[in-house]
PDB file of C-alpha atoms and ligand atoms in Angstrom:
ATOM      1  CA  MET A   1       3.307  -9.814  39.208  1.00 92.00           C
ATOM      2  CA  GLU A   2       6.228 -10.457  37.736  1.00 94.00           C
ATOM      3  CA  LEU A   3       7.180 -10.283  34.230  1.00 97.00           C
ATOM      4  CA  HIS A   4       8.494 -13.254  31.958  1.00 97.00           C
ATOM      5  CA  LYS A   5      10.343 -12.794  28.898  1.00 97.00           C
ATOM      6  CA  ILE A   6       9.352 -15.636  26.409  1.00 97.00           C
ATOM      7  CA  LYS A   7      10.999 -14.012  23.013  1.00 97.00           C
ATOM      8  CA  GLU A   8      12.301 -10.936  21.797  1.00 96.00           C
ATOM      9  CA  ASN A   9       9.269  -8.571  22.193  1.00 97.00           C
ATOM     10  CA  ILE A  10       7.128 -11.372  23.704  1.00 98.00           C
ATOM     11  CA  TYR A  11       6.594 -11.528  27.399  1.00 98.00           C
ATOM     12  CA  TYR A  12       3.904 -12.513  30.110  1.00 98.00           C
ATOM     13  CA  ILE A  13       3.087 -11.279  33.263  1.00 97.00           C
ATOM     14  CA  GLY A  14       2.587 -14.480  35.742  1.00 95.00           C
ATOM     15  CA  ASP A  15      -0.722 -14.374  38.046  1.00 94.00           C
ATOM     16  CA  THR A  16      -3.765 -16.329  38.396  1.00 92.00           C
ATOM     17  CA  THR A  17      -4.891 -14.648  35.166  1.00 94.00           C
ATOM     18  CA  ASN A  18      -1.722 -14.725  32.970  1.00 96.00           C
ATOM     19  CA  ILE A  19      -1.403 -11.619  30.768  1.00 98.00           C
ATOM     20  CA  GLY A  20       0.234 -11.520  27.761  1.00 98.00           C
ATOM     21  CA  VAL A  21       2.400  -8.911  26.461  1.00 98.00           C
ATOM     22  CA  ILE A  22       3.420  -8.122  23.008  1.00 98.00           C
ATOM     23  CA  VAL A  23       5.633  -5.191  21.808  1.00 98.00           C
ATOM     24  CA  VAL A  24       3.887  -3.189  19.123  1.00 98.00           C
ATOM     25  CA  ASN A  25       6.249  -0.612  18.249  1.00 97.00           C
ATOM     26  CA  GLU A  26       9.890   1.068  19.028  1.00 96.00           C
ATOM     27  CA  GLY A  27       8.449   3.485  21.455  1.00 96.00           C
ATOM     28  CA  ASN A  28       7.798   0.403  23.629  1.00 96.00           C
ATOM     29  CA  ASP A  29       4.001   0.615  23.621  1.00 98.00           C
ATOM     30  CA  VAL A  30       2.418  -3.019  24.312  1.00 98.00           C
ATOM     31  CA  LEU A  31      -0.460  -4.763  23.678  1.00 98.00           C
ATOM     32  CA  ILE A  32      -1.815  -6.816  26.719  1.00 98.00           C
ATOM     33  CA  ILE A  33      -3.680 -10.058  26.087  1.00 98.00           C
ATOM     34  CA  ASP A  34      -6.476  -9.755  28.965  1.00 97.00           C
ATOM     35  CA  SER A  35      -6.506  -7.940  31.942  1.00 97.00           C
ATOM     36  CA  GLY A  36      -7.338  -9.994  35.100  1.00 96.00           C
ATOM     37  CA  SER A  37     -10.221 -10.069  37.343  1.00 94.00           C
ATOM     38  CA  ASP A  38     -10.767  -6.599  38.702  1.00 95.00           C
ATOM     39  CA  ASP A  39      -9.244  -3.094  39.675  1.00 96.00           C
ATOM     40  CA  SER A  40      -6.463  -4.156  41.724  1.00 97.00           C
ATOM     41  CA  LYS A  41      -5.190  -6.490  38.951  1.00 97.00           C
ATOM     42  CA  GLY A  42      -5.662  -3.655  36.763  1.00 97.00           C
ATOM     43  CA  ARG A  43      -3.554  -1.372  38.697  1.00 98.00           C
ATOM     44  CA  ARG A  44      -0.748  -4.153  39.178  1.00 98.00           C
ATOM     45  CA  ILE A  45      -0.418  -4.814  35.681  1.00 98.00           C
ATOM     46  CA  LEU A  46      -0.172  -1.181  34.684  1.00 98.00           C
ATOM     47  CA  LYS A  47       2.477  -0.636  37.540  1.00 98.00           C
ATOM     48  CA  THR A  48       4.462  -4.126  36.374  1.00 98.00           C
ATOM     49  CA  LEU A  49       4.272  -2.806  32.773  1.00 98.00           C
ATOM     50  CA  GLU A  50       5.466   0.878  33.542  1.00 97.00           C
ATOM     51  CA  ASP A  51       8.055  -0.513  36.036  1.00 97.00           C
ATOM     52  CA  ASN A  52       9.905  -2.346  33.155  1.00 97.00           C
ATOM     53  CA  GLY A  53       9.618   0.830  30.845  1.00 97.00           C
ATOM     54  CA  PHE A  54       6.483  -0.152  28.866  1.00 98.00           C
ATOM     55  CA  LYS A  55       3.619   1.731  28.044  1.00 97.00           C
ATOM     56  CA  ILE A  56       0.131  -0.035  27.468  1.00 98.00           C
ATOM     57  CA  LYS A  57      -1.530   1.056  24.148  1.00 98.00           C
ATOM     58  CA  TYR A  58      -3.807  -1.966  23.561  1.00 98.00           C
ATOM     59  CA  ILE A  59      -5.748  -4.440  25.190  1.00 98.00           C
ATOM     60  CA  ILE A  60      -7.518  -7.581  23.543  1.00 97.00           C
ATOM     61  CA  ASN A  61      -9.737  -9.721  25.621  1.00 95.00           C
ATOM     62  CA  THR A  62      -9.725 -13.485  24.550  1.00 95.00           C
ATOM     63  CA  HIS A  63     -13.098 -13.877  25.911  1.00 94.00           C
ATOM     64  CA  MET A  64     -15.407 -12.390  27.992  1.00 92.00           C
ATOM     65  CA  HIS A  65     -15.179 -14.040  31.214  1.00 94.00           C
ATOM     66  CA  ALA A  66     -14.890 -11.695  34.435  1.00 94.00           C
ATOM     67  CA  ASP A  67     -11.497 -12.911  35.402  1.00 94.00           C
ATOM     68  CA  HIS A  68     -10.001 -11.908  31.487  1.00 96.00           C
ATOM     69  CA  ILE A  69     -11.779  -8.676  31.473  1.00 96.00           C
ATOM     70  CA  GLY A  70     -12.230  -7.394  35.064  1.00 96.00           C
ATOM     71  CA  GLY A  71      -8.861  -5.244  34.658  1.00 97.00           C
ATOM     72  CA  ASN A  72     -10.003  -3.407  31.968  1.00 97.00           C
ATOM     73  CA  HIS A  73     -12.202  -0.952  34.025  1.00 97.00           C
ATOM     74  CA  TYR A  74      -8.966   0.399  36.022  1.00 98.00           C
ATOM     75  CA  ILE A  75      -6.823   0.561  33.005  1.00 98.00           C
ATOM     76  CA  GLN A  76      -9.481   2.461  30.774  1.00 97.00           C
ATOM     77  CA  LYS A  77     -10.266   4.916  33.660  1.00 97.00           C
ATOM     78  CA  HIS A  78      -6.594   5.520  34.221  1.00 97.00           C
ATOM     79  CA  ARG A  79      -5.171   5.416  31.149  1.00 97.00           C
ATOM     80  CA  PRO A  80      -8.041   6.623  28.822  1.00 96.00           C
ATOM     81  CA  ASP A  81      -6.057   6.773  25.405  1.00 96.00           C
ATOM     82  CA  VAL A  82      -5.954   2.648  25.945  1.00 98.00           C
ATOM     83  CA  ASN A  83      -7.762   0.796  23.006  1.00 97.00           C
ATOM     84  CA  ILE A  84      -9.850  -2.110  24.054  1.00 97.00           C
ATOM     85  CA  LEU A  85     -10.287  -4.642  21.112  1.00 95.00           C
ATOM     86  CA  THR A  86     -12.233  -7.920  21.242  1.00 90.00           C
ATOM     87  CA  THR A  87     -14.821  -9.834  18.886  1.00 89.00           C
ATOM     88  CA  ARG A  88     -18.443  -8.932  17.973  1.00 87.00           C
ATOM     89  CA  ALA A  89     -19.735 -11.893  19.832  1.00 86.00           C
ATOM     90  CA  GLU A  90     -17.540 -11.561  23.107  1.00 86.00           C
ATOM     91  CA  LEU A  91     -18.158  -7.452  23.054  1.00 89.00           C
ATOM     92  CA  SER A  92     -21.899  -7.867  24.498  1.00 89.00           C
ATOM     93  CA  MET A  93     -20.853  -8.983  27.781  1.00 90.00           C
ATOM     94  CA  ILE A  94     -17.559  -7.012  28.234  1.00 94.00           C
ATOM     95  CA  GLU A  95     -19.644  -3.980  28.080  1.00 95.00           C
ATOM     96  CA  ASN A  96     -22.574  -5.216  30.148  1.00 93.00           C
ATOM     97  CA  PRO A  97     -21.181  -7.857  32.262  1.00 92.00           C
ATOM     98  CA  ILE A  98     -24.228  -8.474  34.286  1.00 93.00           C
ATOM     99  CA  TYR A  99     -25.362 -10.653  31.544  1.00 91.00           C
ATOM    100  CA  MET A 100     -23.112 -13.119  32.896  1.00 89.00           C
ATOM    101  CA  PRO A 101     -24.714 -14.049  36.147  1.00 92.00           C
ATOM    102  CA  TYR A 102     -27.821 -13.531  34.517  1.00 92.00           C
ATOM    103  CA  PHE A 103     -27.068 -16.180  31.987  1.00 87.00           C
ATOM    104  CA  LEU A 104     -26.051 -18.813  34.773  1.00 87.00           C
ATOM    105  CA  TYR A 105     -29.100 -17.895  36.576  1.00 90.00           C
ATOM    106  CA  SER A 106     -31.570 -18.734  33.634  1.00 92.00           C
ATOM    107  CA  GLY A 107     -32.255 -15.219  32.604  1.00 92.00           C
ATOM    108  CA  ALA A 108     -33.386 -14.154  36.136  1.00 94.00           C
ATOM    109  CA  TYR A 109     -31.735 -11.341  38.162  1.00 94.00           C
ATOM    110  CA  PRO A 110     -28.515 -13.231  40.028  1.00 93.00           C
ATOM    111  CA  ILE A 111     -28.634 -13.730  43.346  1.00 94.00           C
ATOM    112  CA  LYS A 112     -25.787 -12.198  45.192  1.00 93.00           C
ATOM    113  CA  GLU A 113     -23.687 -15.423  45.612  1.00 91.00           C
ATOM    114  CA  LEU A 114     -23.588 -14.967  41.532  1.00 91.00           C
ATOM    115  CA  ARG A 115     -22.222 -11.598  41.728  1.00 91.00           C
ATOM    116  CA  HIS A 116     -19.133 -11.724  42.957  1.00 87.00           C
ATOM    117  CA  LYS A 117     -15.772 -10.672  41.187  1.00 83.00           C
ATOM    118  CA  PHE A 118     -15.299 -14.196  39.569  1.00 84.00           C
ATOM    119  CA  LEU A 119     -18.251 -13.992  37.745  1.00 90.00           C
ATOM    120  CA  LEU A 120     -19.424 -10.444  37.523  1.00 91.00           C
ATOM    121  CA  ALA A 121     -16.738  -7.784  36.343  1.00 92.00           C
ATOM    122  CA  LYS A 122     -16.877  -3.877  36.284  1.00 94.00           C
ATOM    123  CA  PRO A 123     -17.832  -3.185  32.673  1.00 94.00           C
ATOM    124  CA  SER A 124     -15.636  -1.164  30.139  1.00 96.00           C
ATOM    125  CA  HIS A 125     -15.951   0.300  26.651  1.00 95.00           C
ATOM    126  CA  VAL A 126     -14.444  -1.615  23.582  1.00 95.00           C
ATOM    127  CA  THR A 127     -12.954   0.700  21.364  1.00 96.00           C
ATOM    128  CA  GLN A 128     -12.357  -1.635  18.414  1.00 95.00           C
ATOM    129  CA  ILE A 129     -14.671  -4.466  17.148  1.00 94.00           C
ATOM    130  CA  ILE A 130     -12.828  -7.291  15.588  1.00 92.00           C
ATOM    131  CA  ASP A 131     -15.372  -9.431  13.403  1.00 89.00           C
ATOM    132  CA  ASN A 132     -15.528 -12.882  14.359  1.00 83.00           C
ATOM    133  CA  GLU A 133     -14.253 -14.414  11.018  1.00 86.00           C
ATOM    134  CA  ASN A 134     -11.154 -12.070  10.939  1.00 88.00           C
ATOM    135  CA  THR A 135      -7.775 -13.696  11.071  1.00 93.00           C
ATOM    136  CA  SER A 136      -5.331 -11.330  11.512  1.00 96.00           C
ATOM    137  CA  ILE A 137      -5.017  -7.792  12.717  1.00 96.00           C
ATOM    138  CA  LYS A 138      -2.451  -5.011  12.590  1.00 96.00           C
ATOM    139  CA  LEU A 139      -1.388  -3.105  15.340  1.00 97.00           C
ATOM    140  CA  ASP A 140       1.286  -0.434  14.812  1.00 97.00           C
ATOM    141  CA  ASP A 141       4.416  -2.299  13.202  1.00 97.00           C
ATOM    142  CA  ILE A 142       3.122  -5.516  13.955  1.00 97.00           C
ATOM    143  CA  GLU A 143       0.789  -7.871  12.662  1.00 98.00           C
ATOM    144  CA  ILE A 144      -1.250 -10.609  14.748  1.00 97.00           C
ATOM    145  CA  ASN A 145      -3.426 -13.670  14.195  1.00 98.00           C
ATOM    146  CA  LEU A 146      -6.371 -14.404  15.733  1.00 96.00           C
ATOM    147  CA  ILE A 147      -7.118 -18.408  16.263  1.00 96.00           C
ATOM    148  CA  PRO A 148     -10.322 -19.325  16.835  1.00 95.00           C
ATOM    149  CA  LEU A 149     -10.441 -21.759  19.834  1.00 96.00           C
ATOM    150  CA  ASP A 150     -14.025 -22.176  20.209  1.00 94.00           C
ATOM    151  CA  GLY A 151     -15.803 -24.275  22.711  1.00 96.00           C
ATOM    152  CA  HIS A 152     -14.821 -22.606  26.311  1.00 95.00           C
ATOM    153  CA  THR A 153     -16.961 -19.703  24.859  1.00 93.00           C
ATOM    154  CA  GLU A 154     -18.744 -19.989  21.270  1.00 89.00           C
ATOM    155  CA  TYR A 155     -15.817 -17.626  19.756  1.00 90.00           C
ATOM    156  CA  GLN A 156     -12.569 -17.375  21.824  1.00 93.00           C
ATOM    157  CA  LYS A 157      -9.824 -16.287  19.933  1.00 95.00           C
ATOM    158  CA  GLY A 158      -6.304 -17.181  20.559  1.00 96.00           C
ATOM    159  CA  ILE A 159      -3.632 -14.692  19.732  1.00 97.00           C
ATOM    160  CA  LEU A 160      -0.373 -15.880  17.694  1.00 98.00           C
ATOM    161  CA  TYR A 161       2.421 -13.823  17.177  1.00 98.00           C
ATOM    162  CA  ASP A 162       5.898 -15.007  15.925  1.00 98.00           C
ATOM    163  CA  ASN A 163       4.928 -18.742  16.473  1.00 98.00           C
ATOM    164  CA  VAL A 164       3.858 -17.994  20.666  1.00 98.00           C
ATOM    165  CA  LEU A 165       0.019 -18.852  20.917  1.00 98.00           C
ATOM    166  CA  PHE A 166      -1.551 -17.148  23.945  1.00 98.00           C
ATOM    167  CA  CYS A 167      -4.285 -19.699  23.972  1.00 96.00           C
ATOM    168  CA  GLY A 168      -6.660 -18.330  26.725  1.00 96.00           C
ATOM    169  CA  ASP A 169      -8.806 -20.927  28.454  1.00 96.00           C
ATOM    170  CA  SER A 170      -8.835 -23.522  25.564  1.00 95.00           C
ATOM    171  CA  LEU A 171      -5.689 -25.213  27.754  1.00 92.00           C
ATOM    172  CA  ILE A 172      -5.693 -25.446  31.562  1.00 85.00           C
ATOM    173  CA  SER A 173      -2.966 -27.115  33.491  1.00 82.00           C
ATOM    174  CA  LYS A 174      -2.866 -30.667  34.612  1.00 84.00           C
ATOM    175  CA  GLU A 175      -2.867 -29.247  38.284  1.00 86.00           C
ATOM    176  CA  LEU A 176      -6.102 -26.792  37.873  1.00 85.00           C
ATOM    177  CA  LEU A 177      -7.762 -29.793  35.921  1.00 87.00           C
ATOM    178  CA  GLU A 178      -7.284 -32.186  39.294  1.00 89.00           C
ATOM    179  CA  LYS A 179      -8.134 -29.517  41.396  1.00 89.00           C
ATOM    180  CA  HIS A 180     -11.270 -28.233  39.720  1.00 86.00           C
ATOM    181  CA  LYS A 181     -12.457 -31.893  38.046  1.00 90.00           C
ATOM    182  CA  ILE A 182     -14.608 -30.670  35.384  1.00 89.00           C
ATOM    183  CA  PRO A 183     -13.255 -27.456  32.854  1.00 88.00           C
ATOM    184  CA  VAL A 184     -15.770 -24.956  31.641  1.00 90.00           C
ATOM    185  CA  ASN A 185     -16.804 -25.674  28.031  1.00 93.00           C
ATOM    186  CA  VAL A 186     -19.871 -24.439  26.706  1.00 93.00           C
ATOM    187  CA  ASN A 187     -20.015 -26.468  23.423  1.00 95.00           C
ATOM    188  CA  ILE A 188     -18.198 -29.691  23.858  1.00 96.00           C
ATOM    189  CA  GLU A 189     -17.877 -30.790  20.319  1.00 97.00           C
ATOM    190  CA  LYS A 190     -16.466 -27.348  19.242  1.00 97.00           C
ATOM    191  CA  THR A 191     -14.185 -27.860  22.441  1.00 96.00           C
ATOM    192  CA  LYS A 192     -12.939 -31.339  21.086  1.00 97.00           C
ATOM    193  CA  GLU A 193     -12.416 -29.469  17.411  1.00 97.00           C
ATOM    194  CA  THR A 194     -10.322 -27.056  19.118  1.00 97.00           C
ATOM    195  CA  LEU A 195      -8.232 -29.339  21.373  1.00 96.00           C
ATOM    196  CA  LEU A 196      -7.679 -31.698  18.273  1.00 97.00           C
ATOM    197  CA  LYS A 197      -6.286 -28.405  16.361  1.00 97.00           C
ATOM    198  CA  LEU A 198      -4.077 -27.385  19.109  1.00 96.00           C
ATOM    199  CA  GLN A 199      -2.771 -31.177  19.365  1.00 96.00           C
ATOM    200  CA  ASN A 200      -1.469 -30.801  15.866  1.00 97.00           C
ATOM    201  CA  SER A 201      -0.324 -27.484  15.694  1.00 97.00           C
ATOM    202  CA  LYS A 202       3.300 -26.887  16.356  1.00 97.00           C
ATOM    203  CA  TYR A 203       4.126 -23.530  17.667  1.00 97.00           C
ATOM    204  CA  ASP A 204       7.010 -22.609  19.885  1.00 97.00           C
ATOM    205  CA  TYR A 205       5.270 -21.802  23.043  1.00 96.00           C
ATOM    206  CA  TYR A 206       1.475 -22.130  24.234  1.00 96.00           C
ATOM    207  CA  ILE A 207       0.330 -19.629  26.965  1.00 96.00           C
ATOM    208  CA  PRO A 208      -2.553 -20.659  28.816  1.00 94.00           C
ATOM    209  CA  SER A 209      -4.175 -18.184  30.902  1.00 95.00           C
ATOM    210  CA  HIS A 210      -3.883 -20.255  33.961  1.00 92.00           C
ATOM    211  CA  GLY A 211      -1.369 -22.249  35.941  1.00 84.00           C
ATOM    212  CA  LEU A 212       2.316 -21.050  34.526  1.00 71.00           C
ATOM    213  CA  TYR A 213       3.289 -18.460  37.123  1.00 57.00           C
TER     214      TYR A 213
HETATM  215 ZN1   ZN B   1     -12.881 -18.520  30.283  1.00 63.79          ZN
END
């Protein structure tokens, strides 16, 4: 994993799920955006941050898919003071991730093939709930904006700071689209609205969760 600088106090760790990093105070405490898929990703994120002199203080999960929340468990276990934030809507599956494969199996206990780490993360405890309608949140010395990016999940949030948008899975790279053919979206109408909104926006950088490293 490698830390890439985007702007002053804004970075991302490039990996199969890119991790946003924003410095929140002069003590080099950081907020990370998403946490990868499992314990090993959580461990490597911690190491990458600490090797670069940063201390993790907050995690915001853009949405509840396993490859975005799976590192929470390891980080919370080894850095119990870390605050985990997400919206009220995404919280239920972050704390009870078994419901994700249940959901994909029509409400029945999921078969083994649906219980692998790409669909089933380890649970973590959300320490601060963001109301679904919240548009901004203050963390130490900074204020971040929460941009609704509905469609991929019902309440996915983009994280906007200093005109850099961490856009979760609302955008995926051309290469990944060619590889997987059909992107995952639960609500097509909202997905179209989100894509039009992004097309009409003018941020300095758009950091998708996949396909940039
Ligand atoms: Zn996703």
